[in-house]
Short mmCIF file of C-alpha atoms in Angstrom, two decimals:
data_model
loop_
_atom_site.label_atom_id
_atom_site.label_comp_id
_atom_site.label_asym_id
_atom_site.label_seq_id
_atom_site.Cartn_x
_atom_site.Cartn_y
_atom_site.Cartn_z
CA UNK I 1 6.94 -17.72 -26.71
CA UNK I 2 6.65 -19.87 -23.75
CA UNK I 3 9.22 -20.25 -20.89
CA UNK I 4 9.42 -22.88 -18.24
CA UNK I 5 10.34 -22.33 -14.53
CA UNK I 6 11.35 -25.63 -12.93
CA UNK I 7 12.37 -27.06 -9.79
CA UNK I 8 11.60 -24.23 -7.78
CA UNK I 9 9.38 -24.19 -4.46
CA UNK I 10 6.27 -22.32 -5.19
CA UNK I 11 4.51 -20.52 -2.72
CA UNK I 12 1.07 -19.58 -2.83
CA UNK I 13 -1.44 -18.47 -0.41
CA UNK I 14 -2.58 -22.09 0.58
CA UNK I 15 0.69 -23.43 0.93
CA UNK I 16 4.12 -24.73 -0.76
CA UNK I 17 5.90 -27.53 -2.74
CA UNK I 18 8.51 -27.69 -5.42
CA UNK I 19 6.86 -27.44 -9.01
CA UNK I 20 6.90 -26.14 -12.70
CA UNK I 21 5.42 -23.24 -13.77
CA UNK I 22 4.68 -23.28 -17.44
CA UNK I 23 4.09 -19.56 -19.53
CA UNK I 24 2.47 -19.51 -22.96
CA UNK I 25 2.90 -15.89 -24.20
CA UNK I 26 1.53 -13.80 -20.93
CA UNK I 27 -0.23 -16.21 -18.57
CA UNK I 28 0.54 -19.11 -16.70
CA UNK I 29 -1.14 -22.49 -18.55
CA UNK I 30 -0.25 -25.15 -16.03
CA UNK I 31 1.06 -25.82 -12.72
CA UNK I 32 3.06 -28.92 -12.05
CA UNK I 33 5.03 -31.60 -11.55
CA UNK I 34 7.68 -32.49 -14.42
CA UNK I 35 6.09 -30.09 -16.98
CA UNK I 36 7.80 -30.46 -20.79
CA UNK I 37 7.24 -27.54 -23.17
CA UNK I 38 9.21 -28.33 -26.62
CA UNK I 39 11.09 -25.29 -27.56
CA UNK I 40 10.32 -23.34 -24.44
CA UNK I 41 13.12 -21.18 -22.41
CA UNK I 42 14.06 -23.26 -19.34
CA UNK I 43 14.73 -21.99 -16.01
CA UNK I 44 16.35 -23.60 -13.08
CA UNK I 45 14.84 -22.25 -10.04
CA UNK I 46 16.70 -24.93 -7.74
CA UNK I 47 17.36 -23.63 -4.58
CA UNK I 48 14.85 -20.93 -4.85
CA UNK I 49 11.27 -20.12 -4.22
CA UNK I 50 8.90 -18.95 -6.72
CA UNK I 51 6.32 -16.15 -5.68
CA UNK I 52 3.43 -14.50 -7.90
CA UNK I 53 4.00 -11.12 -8.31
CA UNK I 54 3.24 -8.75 -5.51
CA UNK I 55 0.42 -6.18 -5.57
CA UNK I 56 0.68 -3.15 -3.68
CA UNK I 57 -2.64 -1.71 -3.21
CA UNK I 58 -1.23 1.70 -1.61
CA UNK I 59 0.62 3.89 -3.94
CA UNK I 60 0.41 7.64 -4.06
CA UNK I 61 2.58 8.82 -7.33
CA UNK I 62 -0.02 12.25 -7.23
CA UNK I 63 -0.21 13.01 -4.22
CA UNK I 64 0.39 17.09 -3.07
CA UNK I 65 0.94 18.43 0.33
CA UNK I 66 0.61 22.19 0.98
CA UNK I 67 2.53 22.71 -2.79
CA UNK I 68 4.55 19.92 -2.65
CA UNK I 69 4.01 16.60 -4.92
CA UNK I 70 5.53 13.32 -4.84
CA UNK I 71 7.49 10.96 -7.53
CA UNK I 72 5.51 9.66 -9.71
CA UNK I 73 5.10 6.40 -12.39
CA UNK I 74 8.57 6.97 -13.70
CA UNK I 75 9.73 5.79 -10.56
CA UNK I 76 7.53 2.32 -10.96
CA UNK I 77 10.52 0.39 -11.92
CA UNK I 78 11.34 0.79 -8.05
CA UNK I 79 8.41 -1.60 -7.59
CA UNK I 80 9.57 -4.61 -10.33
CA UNK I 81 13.08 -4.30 -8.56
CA UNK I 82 11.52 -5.25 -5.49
CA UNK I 83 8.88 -7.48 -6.61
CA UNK I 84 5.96 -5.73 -6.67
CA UNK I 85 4.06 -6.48 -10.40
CA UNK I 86 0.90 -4.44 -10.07
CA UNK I 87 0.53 -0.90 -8.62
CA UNK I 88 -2.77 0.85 -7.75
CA UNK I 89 -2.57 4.60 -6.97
CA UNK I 90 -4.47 7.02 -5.27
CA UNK I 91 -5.78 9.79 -7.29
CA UNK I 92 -7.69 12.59 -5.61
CA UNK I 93 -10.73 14.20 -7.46
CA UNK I 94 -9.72 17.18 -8.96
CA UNK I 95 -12.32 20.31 -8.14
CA UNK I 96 -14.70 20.65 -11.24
CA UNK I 97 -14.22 17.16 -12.27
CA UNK I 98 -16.05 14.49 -11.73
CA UNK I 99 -14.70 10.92 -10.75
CA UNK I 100 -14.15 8.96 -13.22
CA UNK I 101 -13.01 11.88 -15.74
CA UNK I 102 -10.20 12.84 -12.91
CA UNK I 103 -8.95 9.41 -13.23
CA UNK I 104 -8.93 9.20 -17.03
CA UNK I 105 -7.31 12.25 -17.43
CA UNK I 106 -4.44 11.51 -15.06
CA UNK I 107 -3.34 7.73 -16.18
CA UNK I 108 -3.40 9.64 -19.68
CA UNK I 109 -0.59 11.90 -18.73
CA UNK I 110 1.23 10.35 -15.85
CA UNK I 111 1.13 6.89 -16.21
CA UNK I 112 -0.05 5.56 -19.60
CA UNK I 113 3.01 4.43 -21.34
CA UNK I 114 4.99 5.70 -18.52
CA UNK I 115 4.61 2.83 -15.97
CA UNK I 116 6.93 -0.19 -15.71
CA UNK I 117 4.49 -2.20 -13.93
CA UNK I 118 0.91 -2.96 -14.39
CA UNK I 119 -1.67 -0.42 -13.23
CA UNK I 120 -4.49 0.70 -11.85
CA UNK I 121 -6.45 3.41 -9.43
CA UNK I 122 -8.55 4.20 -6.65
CA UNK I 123 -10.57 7.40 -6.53
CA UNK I 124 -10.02 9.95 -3.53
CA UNK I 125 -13.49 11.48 -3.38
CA UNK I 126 -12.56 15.51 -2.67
CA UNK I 127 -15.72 17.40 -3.60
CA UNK I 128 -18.83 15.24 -2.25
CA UNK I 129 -21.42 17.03 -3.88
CA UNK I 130 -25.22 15.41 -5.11
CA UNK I 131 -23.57 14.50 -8.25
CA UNK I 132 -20.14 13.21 -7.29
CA UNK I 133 -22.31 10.97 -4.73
CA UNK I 134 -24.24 9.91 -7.65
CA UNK I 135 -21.48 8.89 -9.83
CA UNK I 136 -19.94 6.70 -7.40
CA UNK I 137 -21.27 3.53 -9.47
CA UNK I 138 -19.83 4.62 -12.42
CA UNK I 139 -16.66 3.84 -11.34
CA UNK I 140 -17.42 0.20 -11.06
CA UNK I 141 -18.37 0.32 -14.97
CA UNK I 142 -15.25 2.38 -15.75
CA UNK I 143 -13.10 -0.44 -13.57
CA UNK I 144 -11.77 1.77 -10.83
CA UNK I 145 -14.29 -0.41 -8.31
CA UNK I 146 -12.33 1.74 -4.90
CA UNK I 147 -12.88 4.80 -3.43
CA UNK I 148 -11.11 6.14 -0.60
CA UNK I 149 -12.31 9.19 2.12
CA UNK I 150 -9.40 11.10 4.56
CA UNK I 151 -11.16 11.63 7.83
CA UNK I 152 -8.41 13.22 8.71
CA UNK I 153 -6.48 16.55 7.37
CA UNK I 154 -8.69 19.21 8.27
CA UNK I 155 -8.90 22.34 6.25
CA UNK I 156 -7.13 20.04 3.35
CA UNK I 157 -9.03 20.13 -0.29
CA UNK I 158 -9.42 16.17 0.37
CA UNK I 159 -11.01 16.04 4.14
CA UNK I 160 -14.20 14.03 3.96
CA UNK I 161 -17.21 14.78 6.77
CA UNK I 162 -19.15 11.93 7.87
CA UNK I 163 -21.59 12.69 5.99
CA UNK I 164 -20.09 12.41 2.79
CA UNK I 165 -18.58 9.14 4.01
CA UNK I 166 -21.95 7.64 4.77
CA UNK I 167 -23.50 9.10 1.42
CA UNK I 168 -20.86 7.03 -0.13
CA UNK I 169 -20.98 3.72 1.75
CA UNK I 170 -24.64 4.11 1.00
CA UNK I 171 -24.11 4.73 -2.65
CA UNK I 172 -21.32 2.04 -2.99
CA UNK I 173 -22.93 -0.72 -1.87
CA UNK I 174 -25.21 -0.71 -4.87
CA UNK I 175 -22.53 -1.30 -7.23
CA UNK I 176 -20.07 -2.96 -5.82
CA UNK I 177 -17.80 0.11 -4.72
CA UNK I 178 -15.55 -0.77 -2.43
CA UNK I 179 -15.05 2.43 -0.03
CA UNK I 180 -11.70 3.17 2.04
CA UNK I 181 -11.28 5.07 5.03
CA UNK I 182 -7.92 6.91 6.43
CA UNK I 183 -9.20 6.57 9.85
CA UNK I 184 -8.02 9.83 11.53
CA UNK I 185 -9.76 12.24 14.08
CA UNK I 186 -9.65 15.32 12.08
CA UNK I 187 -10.51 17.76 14.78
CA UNK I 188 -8.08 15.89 17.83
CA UNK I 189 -5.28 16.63 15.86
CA UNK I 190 -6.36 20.10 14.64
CA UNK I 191 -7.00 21.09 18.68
CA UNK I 192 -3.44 19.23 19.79
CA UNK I 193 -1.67 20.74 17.05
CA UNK I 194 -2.22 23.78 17.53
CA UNK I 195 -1.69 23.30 21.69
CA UNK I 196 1.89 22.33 20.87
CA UNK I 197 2.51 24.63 18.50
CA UNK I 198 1.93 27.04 20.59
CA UNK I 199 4.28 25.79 23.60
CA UNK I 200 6.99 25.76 21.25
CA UNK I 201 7.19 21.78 20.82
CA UNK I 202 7.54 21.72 16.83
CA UNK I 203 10.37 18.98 15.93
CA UNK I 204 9.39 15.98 13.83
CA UNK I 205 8.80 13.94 17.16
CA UNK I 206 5.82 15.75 18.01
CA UNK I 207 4.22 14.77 15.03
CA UNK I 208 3.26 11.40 16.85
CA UNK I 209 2.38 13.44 20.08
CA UNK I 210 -0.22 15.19 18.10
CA UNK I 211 -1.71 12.20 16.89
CA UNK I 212 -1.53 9.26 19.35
CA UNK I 213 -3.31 6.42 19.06
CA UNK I 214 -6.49 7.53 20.31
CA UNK I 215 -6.96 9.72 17.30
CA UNK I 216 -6.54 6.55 15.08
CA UNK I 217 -9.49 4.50 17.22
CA UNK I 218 -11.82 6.89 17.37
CA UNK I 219 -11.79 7.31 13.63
CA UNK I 220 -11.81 3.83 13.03
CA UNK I 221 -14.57 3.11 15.39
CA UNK I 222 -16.64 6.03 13.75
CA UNK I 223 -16.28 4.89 10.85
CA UNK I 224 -17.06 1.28 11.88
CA UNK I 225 -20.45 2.57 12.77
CA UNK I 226 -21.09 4.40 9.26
CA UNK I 227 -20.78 1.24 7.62
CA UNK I 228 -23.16 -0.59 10.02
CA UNK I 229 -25.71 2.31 9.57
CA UNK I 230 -25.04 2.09 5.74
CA UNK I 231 -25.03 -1.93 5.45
CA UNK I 232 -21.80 -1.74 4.05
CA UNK I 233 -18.52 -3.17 3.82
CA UNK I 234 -15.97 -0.80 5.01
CA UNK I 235 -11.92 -0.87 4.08
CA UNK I 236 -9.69 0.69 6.96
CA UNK I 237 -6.16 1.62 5.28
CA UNK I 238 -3.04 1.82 7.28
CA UNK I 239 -4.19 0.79 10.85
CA UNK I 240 -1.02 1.22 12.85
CA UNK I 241 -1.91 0.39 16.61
CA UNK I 242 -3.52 -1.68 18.85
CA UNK I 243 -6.44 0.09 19.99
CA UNK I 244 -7.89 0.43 16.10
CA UNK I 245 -6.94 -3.11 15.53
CA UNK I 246 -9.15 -4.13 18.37
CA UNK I 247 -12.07 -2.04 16.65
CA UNK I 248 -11.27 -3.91 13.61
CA UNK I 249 -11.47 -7.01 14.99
CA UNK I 250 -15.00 -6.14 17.76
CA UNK I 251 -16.95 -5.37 14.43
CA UNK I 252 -15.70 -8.56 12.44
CA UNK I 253 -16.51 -10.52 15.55
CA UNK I 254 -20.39 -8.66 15.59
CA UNK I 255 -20.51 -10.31 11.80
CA UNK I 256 -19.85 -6.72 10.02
CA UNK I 257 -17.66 -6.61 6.85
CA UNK I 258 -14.82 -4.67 8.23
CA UNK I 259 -11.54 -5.37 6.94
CA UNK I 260 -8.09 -3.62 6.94
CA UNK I 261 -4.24 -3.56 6.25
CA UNK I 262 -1.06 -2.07 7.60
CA UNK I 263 2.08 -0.99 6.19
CA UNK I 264 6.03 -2.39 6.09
CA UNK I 265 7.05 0.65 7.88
CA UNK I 266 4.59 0.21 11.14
CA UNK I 267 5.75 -3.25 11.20
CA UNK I 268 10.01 -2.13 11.74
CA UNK I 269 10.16 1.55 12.72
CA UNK I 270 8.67 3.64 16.02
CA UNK I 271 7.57 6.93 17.16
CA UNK I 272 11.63 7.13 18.57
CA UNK I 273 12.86 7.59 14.87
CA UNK I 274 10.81 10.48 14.57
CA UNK I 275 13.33 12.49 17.45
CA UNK I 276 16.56 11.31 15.53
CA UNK I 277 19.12 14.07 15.37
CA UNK I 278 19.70 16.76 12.69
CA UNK I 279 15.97 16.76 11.46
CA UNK I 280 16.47 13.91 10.35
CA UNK I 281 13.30 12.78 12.46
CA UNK I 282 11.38 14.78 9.04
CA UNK I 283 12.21 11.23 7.50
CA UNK I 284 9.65 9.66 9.56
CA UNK I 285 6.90 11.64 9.40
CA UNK I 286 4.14 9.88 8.02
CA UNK I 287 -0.19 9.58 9.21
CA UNK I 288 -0.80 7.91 10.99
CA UNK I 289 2.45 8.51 12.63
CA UNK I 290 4.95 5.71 14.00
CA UNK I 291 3.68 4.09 17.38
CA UNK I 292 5.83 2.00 19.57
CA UNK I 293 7.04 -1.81 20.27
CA UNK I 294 4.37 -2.96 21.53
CA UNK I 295 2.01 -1.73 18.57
CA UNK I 296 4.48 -3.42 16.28
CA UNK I 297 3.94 -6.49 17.91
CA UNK I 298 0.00 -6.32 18.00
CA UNK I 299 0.41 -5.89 14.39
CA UNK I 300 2.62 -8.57 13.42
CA UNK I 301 0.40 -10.75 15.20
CA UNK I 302 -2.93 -8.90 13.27
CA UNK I 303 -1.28 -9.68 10.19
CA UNK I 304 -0.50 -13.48 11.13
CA UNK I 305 -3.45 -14.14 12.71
CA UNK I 306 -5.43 -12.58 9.52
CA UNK I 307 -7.31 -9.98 10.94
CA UNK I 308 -5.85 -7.52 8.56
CA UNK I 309 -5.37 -9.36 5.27
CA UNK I 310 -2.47 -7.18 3.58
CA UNK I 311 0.63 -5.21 4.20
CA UNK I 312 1.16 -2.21 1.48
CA UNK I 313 3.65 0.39 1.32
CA UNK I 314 2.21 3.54 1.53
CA UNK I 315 4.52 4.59 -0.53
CA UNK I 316 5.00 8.37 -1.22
CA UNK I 317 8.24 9.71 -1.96
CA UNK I 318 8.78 12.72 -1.19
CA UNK I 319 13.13 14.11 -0.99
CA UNK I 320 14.36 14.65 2.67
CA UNK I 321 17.12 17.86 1.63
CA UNK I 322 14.06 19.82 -0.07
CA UNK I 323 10.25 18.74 0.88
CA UNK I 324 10.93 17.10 4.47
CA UNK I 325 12.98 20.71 5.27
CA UNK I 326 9.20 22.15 4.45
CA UNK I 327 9.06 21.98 8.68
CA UNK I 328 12.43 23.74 9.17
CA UNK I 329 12.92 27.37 10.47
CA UNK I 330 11.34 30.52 11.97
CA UNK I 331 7.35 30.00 11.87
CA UNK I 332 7.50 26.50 10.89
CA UNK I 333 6.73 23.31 12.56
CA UNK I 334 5.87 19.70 12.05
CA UNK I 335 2.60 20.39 10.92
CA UNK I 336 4.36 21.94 7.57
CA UNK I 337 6.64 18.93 6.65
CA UNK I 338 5.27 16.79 3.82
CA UNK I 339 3.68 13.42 5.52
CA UNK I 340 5.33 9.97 3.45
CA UNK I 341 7.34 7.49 3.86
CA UNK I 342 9.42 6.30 0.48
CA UNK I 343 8.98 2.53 0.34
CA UNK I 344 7.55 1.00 -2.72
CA UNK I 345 10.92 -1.12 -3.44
CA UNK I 346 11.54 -2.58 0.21
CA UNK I 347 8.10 -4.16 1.06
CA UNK I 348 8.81 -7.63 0.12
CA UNK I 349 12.76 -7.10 1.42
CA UNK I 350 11.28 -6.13 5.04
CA UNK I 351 8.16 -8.85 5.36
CA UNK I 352 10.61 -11.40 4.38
CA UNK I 353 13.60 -10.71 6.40
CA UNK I 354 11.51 -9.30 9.52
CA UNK I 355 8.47 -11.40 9.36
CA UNK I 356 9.31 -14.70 7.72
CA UNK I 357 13.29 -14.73 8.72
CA UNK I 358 12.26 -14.12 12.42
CA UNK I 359 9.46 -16.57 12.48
CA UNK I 360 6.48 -14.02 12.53
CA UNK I 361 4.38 -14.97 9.16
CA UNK I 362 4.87 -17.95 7.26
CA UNK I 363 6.08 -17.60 3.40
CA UNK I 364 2.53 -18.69 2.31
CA UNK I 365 0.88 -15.83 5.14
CA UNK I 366 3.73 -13.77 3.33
CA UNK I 367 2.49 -14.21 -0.64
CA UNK I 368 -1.46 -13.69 1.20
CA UNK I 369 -0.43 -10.53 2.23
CA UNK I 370 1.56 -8.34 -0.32
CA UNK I 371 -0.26 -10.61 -3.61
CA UNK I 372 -3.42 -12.72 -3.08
CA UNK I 373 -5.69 -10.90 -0.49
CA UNK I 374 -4.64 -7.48 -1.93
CA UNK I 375 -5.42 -8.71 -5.79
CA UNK I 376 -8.77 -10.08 -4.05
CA UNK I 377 -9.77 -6.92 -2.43
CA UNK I 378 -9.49 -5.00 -5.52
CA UNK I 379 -11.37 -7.12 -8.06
CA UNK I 380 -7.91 -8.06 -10.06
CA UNK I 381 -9.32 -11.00 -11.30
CA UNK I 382 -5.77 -12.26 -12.83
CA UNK I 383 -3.00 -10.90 -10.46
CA UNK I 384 -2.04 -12.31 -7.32
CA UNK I 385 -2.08 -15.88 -7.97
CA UNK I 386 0.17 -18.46 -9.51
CA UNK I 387 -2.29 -20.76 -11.42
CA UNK I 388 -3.40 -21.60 -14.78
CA UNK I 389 -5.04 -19.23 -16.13
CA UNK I 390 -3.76 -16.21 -14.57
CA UNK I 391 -0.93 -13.51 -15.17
CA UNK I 392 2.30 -14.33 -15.52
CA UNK I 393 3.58 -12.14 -13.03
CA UNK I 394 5.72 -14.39 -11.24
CA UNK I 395 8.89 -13.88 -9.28
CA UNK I 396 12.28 -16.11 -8.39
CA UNK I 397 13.38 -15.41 -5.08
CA UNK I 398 17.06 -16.24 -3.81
CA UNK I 399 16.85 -16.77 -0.43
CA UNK I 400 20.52 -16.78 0.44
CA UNK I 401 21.36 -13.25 -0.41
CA UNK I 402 22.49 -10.87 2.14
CA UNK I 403 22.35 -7.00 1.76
CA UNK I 404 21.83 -3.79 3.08
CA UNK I 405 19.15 -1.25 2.37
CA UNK I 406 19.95 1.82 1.50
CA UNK I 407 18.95 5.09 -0.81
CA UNK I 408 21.85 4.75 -2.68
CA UNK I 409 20.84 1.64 -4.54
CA UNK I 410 17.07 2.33 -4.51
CA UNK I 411 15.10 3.34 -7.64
CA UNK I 412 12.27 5.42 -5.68
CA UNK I 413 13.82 8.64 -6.94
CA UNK I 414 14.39 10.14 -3.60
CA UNK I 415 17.20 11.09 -1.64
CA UNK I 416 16.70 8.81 1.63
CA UNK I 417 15.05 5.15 2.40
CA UNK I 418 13.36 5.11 6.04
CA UNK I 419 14.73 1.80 6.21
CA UNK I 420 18.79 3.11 5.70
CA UNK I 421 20.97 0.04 7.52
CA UNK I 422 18.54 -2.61 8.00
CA UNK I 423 19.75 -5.51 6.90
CA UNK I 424 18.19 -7.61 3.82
CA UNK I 425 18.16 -11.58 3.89
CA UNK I 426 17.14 -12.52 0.32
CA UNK I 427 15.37 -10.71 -2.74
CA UNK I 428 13.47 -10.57 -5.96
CA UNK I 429 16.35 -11.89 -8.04
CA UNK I 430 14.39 -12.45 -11.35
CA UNK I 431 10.85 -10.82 -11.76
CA UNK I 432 8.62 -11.75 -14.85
CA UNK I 433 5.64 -9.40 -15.72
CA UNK I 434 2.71 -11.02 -17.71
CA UNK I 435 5.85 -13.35 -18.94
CA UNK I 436 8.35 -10.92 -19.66
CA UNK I 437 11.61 -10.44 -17.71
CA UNK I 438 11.82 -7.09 -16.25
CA UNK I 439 14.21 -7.96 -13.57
CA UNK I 440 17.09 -10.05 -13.37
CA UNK I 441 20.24 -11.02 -11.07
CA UNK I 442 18.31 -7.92 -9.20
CA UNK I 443 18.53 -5.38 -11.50
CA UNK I 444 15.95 -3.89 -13.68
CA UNK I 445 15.61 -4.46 -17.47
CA UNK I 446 12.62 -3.74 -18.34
CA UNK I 447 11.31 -0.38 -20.10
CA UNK I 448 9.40 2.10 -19.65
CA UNK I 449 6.07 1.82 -20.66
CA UNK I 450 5.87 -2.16 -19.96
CA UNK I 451 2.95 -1.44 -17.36
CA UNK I 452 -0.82 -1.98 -18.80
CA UNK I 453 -3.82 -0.45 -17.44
CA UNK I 454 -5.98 -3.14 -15.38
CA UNK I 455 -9.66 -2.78 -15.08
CA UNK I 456 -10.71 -4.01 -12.03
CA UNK I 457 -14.33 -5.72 -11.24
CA UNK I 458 -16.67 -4.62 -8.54
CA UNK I 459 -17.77 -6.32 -5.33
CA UNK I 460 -14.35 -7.62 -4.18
CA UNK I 461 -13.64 -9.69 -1.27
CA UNK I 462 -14.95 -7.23 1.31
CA UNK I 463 -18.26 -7.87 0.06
CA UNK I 464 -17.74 -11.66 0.76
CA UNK I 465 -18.12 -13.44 3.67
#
């Protein structure tokens, strides 16, 4: 079946104009002026702009803290609803398992016929053994061509050593890997934690006391200098202040391939919503924790200024009345409450109303950030992009509506949104997924089970120059 979108303003990395988009089936076949399709299902996208579908490179649907586990890919419609067409999670290696087989095993039973959106993962490396290092470039042929390391988390199943993270920048590189970092001094916050603990300060605000920015550019430089040692191109995930930015941006300028991305929630919240009242400061605690204005601002202008070339969620939804109370009581501290921030529906609702409403990205810097660059880094060949040729993930935005965000009409599955009272200028109000409607007048229709499994190719855009 095909379906016509006209007179809408499409938006693509390089720019914008008012077009047709033409679907045969699930991929866009032309791009254009005063395109005619006999028998094809019209829509009038006056007034509106026309986006591809976002790609949110940052999911974690797995992910465990000290017992506790997240919502997982039956809360994926939460990411149609707000535009997002193509997830990729984080799975961590499970001990005993190799990478790959990890991997297989969990899209099998957690996300296989499950998801509502396309799919696909990134390998957490958790048990760096001869072997593991040596399967690294298998995961290029099995098209999961990402691996991320946590330098941080110490005493955590998942902590990588440098070592293992130069073994696998090393071993990468041959095949087109493309390794992550979370760039956190594991030891600095060990030592600090432990300090405050021990003087009583255990609230959710001290979360960001034990881990100040300094903790974020050491990491990031250390890991900088890894890469350069291995020859490698090296992906920094969630930079969140100004001092790792400018390590970002020292090793670009020295010709290395260092590249990196922050989230929507660095971009509108601070280190002051982690002392709100009543615990509910638990909300906020997330790693690398919230950092203040003027980190906000050096991001914004990161972002617009492309030396990070995406903005992801970080999504992990974890409830505020059950998991985030992990922190709560005699013996407890912040150290103990699950780290996450729910907010896979809300990206494209906070970059547009806080970045492109208040004149800090452009819409085309906007559809670079949460599509194209993030579909580029990750060797999704047909995502991120409307042109001939590619997925039909495509969505109509309506610019004029006004909202409100809160939990209450959220699909993440989880009791709170850190982003309860902003206000929303436009949304997502029809999304189409490889040409079928999933979303419309802002609601979901899809089902579940829509998603498909996308293999990825190796040597993404960090490998170019």
């Amino acid at each position: 079946m095909s379906l016509l979108i006209k007179n809408g303003i499409v938006v693509t990395a390089e720019g914008e104009g008012k077009a047709d988009i033409l679907v045969d089936g699930e991929s866009i076949v032309a791009v254009g002026a005063d395109l005619k399709a006999d028998g094809a299902e019209v829509i009038d996208a006056e007034g509106k702009y026309v986006l591809p579908g976002g790609v949110d490179q940052h999911v974690h649907f797995s992910f465990t803290y000290k017992g506790s586990k997240t919502r997982g890919f039956e809360t994926s419609n939460a990411a149609a609803v707000g535009g997002t067409t193509t997830l990729i999670e984080f799975v961590n290696q499970e001990k005993g398992k190799g990478l790959v087989e990890t991997i297989e095993d969990y899209r099998k039973t957690d996300a296989d016929n499950i998801a509502m959106v396309d799919y696909t993962f990134h390998s957490v490396m958790t048990d760096p053994r001869p072997e593991v290092i040596d399967e690294i470039p298998k995961l290029a042929d099995a098209g999961y061509p990402t691996m991320k390391l946590f330098m941080a988390y110490k005493g955590q199943f998942f902590h990588a050593d440098d070592d293992a993270i130069l073994q696998a920048l090393q071993k990468g590189k041959e095949s087109g890997v493309t390794i992550m970092v979370h760039a956190e001094n594991a030891d600095m916050i060990d030592v600090a934690t432990k300090q405050l603990v021990a003087e009583g300060k255990v609230g959710p605000y001290y979360h960001a006391v034990s881990r100040p920015p300094v903790v974020e550019a050491e990491a990031t430089r250390r890991a900088i200098y890894l890469a350069e040692m291995a020859d490698a191109p090296l992906y920094i995930v969630h930079v969140t202040c100004k001092e790792a930015l400018e390590e970002v941006k020292a090793a670009y300028n020295r010709g290395q391939k260092i590249f990196g991305e922050t989230c929507a929630h660095y971009l509108v919240l601070d280190e002051s919503d982690l002392a709100r009242p009543n615990y509910e400061g638990a909300k906020y605690v997330c790693s690398p924790a919230l950092r203040t204005e003027e980190h906000r601002e050096a991001l914004w202008e990161a972002v617009d200024r492309k030396w990070l070339n995406a903005i992801s969620s970080d999504h992990c939804g974890f409830d505020f009345a059950e998991q985030k109370h992990m922190g709560y009581g005699e013996g407890k501290s912040f150290a103990d409450i699950p780290n996450g921030a729910p907010s896979l529906q809300n990206r494209l609702n906070i970059l547009w109303t806080y970045g492109v409403e208040k004149g800090k990205i452009s819409r085309s810097r906007l559809v670079d950030l949460y599509a194209t660059s993030p579909a580029k880094v990750n060797g999704l060949e047909k995502k991120g992009q409307l042109k001939a040729g590619f997925d039909a993930d495509i969505v109509i935005f309506d610019p004029n509506y006004k909202g409100i965000i809160s939990a209450k009409t959220n699909l993440e599955g989880v009791d709170y949104s850190p982003f309860e009272g902003f206000e929303q200028i436009g949304r997502p109000e029809s999304v189409f997924l490889r040409g079928k409607k999933i979303v419309d007048n802002g609601n979901y229709i899809g089902s579940k089970g829509d998603g498909q499994l996308i293999h990825a190719k190796p040597f993404g855009s960090s490998y170019q120059w």
